[in-house]
PDB file of C-alpha atoms in Angstrom:
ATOM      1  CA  UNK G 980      19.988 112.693 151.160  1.00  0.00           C
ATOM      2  CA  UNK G 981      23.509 111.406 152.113  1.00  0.00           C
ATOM      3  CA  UNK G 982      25.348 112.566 154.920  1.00  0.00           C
ATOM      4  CA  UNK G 983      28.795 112.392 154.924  1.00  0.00           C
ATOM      5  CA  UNK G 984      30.492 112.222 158.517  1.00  0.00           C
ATOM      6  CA  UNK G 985      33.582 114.090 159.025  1.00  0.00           C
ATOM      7  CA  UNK G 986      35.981 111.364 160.327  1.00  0.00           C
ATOM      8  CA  UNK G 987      39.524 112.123 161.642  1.00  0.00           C
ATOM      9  CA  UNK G 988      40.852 110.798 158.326  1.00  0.00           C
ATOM     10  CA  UNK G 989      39.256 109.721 155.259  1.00  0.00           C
ATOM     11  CA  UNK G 990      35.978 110.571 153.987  1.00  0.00           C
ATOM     12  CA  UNK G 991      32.656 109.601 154.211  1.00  0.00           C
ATOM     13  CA  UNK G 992      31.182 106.345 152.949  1.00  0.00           C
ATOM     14  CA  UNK G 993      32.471 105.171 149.697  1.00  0.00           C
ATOM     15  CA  UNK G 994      35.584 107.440 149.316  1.00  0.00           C
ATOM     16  CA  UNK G 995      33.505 110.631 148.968  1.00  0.00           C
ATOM     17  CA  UNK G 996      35.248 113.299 150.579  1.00  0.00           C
ATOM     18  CA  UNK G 997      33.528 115.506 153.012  1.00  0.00           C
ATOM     19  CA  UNK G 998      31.296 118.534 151.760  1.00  0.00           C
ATOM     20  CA  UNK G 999      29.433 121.443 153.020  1.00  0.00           C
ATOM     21  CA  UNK G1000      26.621 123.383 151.513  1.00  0.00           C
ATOM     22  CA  UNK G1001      27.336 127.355 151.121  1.00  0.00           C
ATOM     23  CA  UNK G1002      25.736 128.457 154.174  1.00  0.00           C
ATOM     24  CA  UNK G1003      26.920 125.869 156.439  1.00  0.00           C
ATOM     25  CA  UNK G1004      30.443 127.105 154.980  1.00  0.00           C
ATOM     26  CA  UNK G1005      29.675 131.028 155.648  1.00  0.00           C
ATOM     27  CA  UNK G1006      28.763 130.042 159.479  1.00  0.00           C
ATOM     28  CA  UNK G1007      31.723 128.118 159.857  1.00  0.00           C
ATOM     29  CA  UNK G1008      33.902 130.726 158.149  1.00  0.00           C
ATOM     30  CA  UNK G1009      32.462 133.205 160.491  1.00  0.00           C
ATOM     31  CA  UNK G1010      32.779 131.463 164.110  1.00  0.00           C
ATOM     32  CA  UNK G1011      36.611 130.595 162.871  1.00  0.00           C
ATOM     33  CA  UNK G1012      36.814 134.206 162.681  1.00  0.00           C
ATOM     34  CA  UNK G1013      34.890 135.104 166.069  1.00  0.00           C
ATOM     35  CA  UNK G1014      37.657 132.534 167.459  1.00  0.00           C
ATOM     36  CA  UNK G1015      40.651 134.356 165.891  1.00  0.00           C
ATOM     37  CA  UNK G1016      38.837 137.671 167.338  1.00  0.00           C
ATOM     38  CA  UNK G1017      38.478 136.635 170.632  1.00  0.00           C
ATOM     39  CA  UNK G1018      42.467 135.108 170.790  1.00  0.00           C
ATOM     40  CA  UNK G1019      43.667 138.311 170.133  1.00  0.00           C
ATOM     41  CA  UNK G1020      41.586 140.367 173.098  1.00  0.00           C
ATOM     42  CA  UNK G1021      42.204 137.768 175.297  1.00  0.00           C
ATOM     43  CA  UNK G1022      46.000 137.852 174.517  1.00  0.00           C
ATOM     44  CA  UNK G1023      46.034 140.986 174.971  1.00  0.00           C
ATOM     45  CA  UNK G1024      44.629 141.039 177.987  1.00  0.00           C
ATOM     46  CA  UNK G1025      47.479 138.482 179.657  1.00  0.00           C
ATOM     47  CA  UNK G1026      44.869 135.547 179.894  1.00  0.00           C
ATOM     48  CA  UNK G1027      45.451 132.121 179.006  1.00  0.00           C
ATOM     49  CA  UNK G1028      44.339 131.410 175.789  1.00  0.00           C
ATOM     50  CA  UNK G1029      45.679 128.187 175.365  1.00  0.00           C
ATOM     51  CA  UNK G1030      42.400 126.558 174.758  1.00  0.00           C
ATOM     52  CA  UNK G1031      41.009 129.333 172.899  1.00  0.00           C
ATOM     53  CA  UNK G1032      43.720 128.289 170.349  1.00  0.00           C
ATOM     54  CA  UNK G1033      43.543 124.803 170.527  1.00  0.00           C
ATOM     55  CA  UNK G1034      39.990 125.221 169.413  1.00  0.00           C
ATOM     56  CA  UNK G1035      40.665 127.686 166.893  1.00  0.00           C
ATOM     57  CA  UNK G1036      43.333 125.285 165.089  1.00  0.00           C
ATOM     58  CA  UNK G1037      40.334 122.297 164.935  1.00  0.00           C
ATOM     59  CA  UNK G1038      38.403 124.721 163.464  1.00  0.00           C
ATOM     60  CA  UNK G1039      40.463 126.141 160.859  1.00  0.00           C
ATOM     61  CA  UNK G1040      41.276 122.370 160.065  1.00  0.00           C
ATOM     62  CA  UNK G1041      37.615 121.948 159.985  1.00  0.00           C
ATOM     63  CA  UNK G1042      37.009 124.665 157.505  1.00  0.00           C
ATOM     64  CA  UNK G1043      40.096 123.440 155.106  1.00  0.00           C
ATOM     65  CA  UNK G1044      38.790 119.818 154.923  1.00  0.00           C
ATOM     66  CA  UNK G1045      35.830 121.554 153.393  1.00  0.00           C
ATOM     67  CA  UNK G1046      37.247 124.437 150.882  1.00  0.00           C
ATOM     68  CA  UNK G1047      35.881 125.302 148.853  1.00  0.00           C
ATOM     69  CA  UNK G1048      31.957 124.243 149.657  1.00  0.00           C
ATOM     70  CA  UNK G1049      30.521 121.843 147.524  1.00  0.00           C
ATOM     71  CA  UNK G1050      26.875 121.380 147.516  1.00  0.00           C
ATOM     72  CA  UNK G1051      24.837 120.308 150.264  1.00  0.00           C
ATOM     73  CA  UNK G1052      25.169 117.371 152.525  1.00  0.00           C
TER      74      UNK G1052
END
């Protein structure tokens, strides 16, 4: 099996660009929107959330590097 690493820039060994396998993809998909979720009650709630969305950005970067899912790793 190869594994591709997810590197700041470029992809994996050889040029191959990163990839996910479906379910990977769905859990991913689904913490991104947990994050989003919990931004929005703790905004409105006067907290800081400046973490919150720091984290939420990596991981919507995260999730575009590897749309749509292709195959497994």
């Amino acid at each position: 099996m190869t594994i591709v690493t997810f590197k700041p820039k470029g992809g994996g060994k050889g040029g191959e660009p990163p990839h996910i396998d479906n379910e990977s993809y769905l859990m991913l998909v689904d913490t991104l929107i947990a994050f989003f979720e919990l931004c929005i009650k703790e905004g409105d709630q006067g907290r800081d959330i400046t973490e919150l969305e720091r984290l939420t950005r990596q991981l919507e970067r995260l999730a575009e590097r590897v749309t749509p899912p292709q195959g497994a790793a």
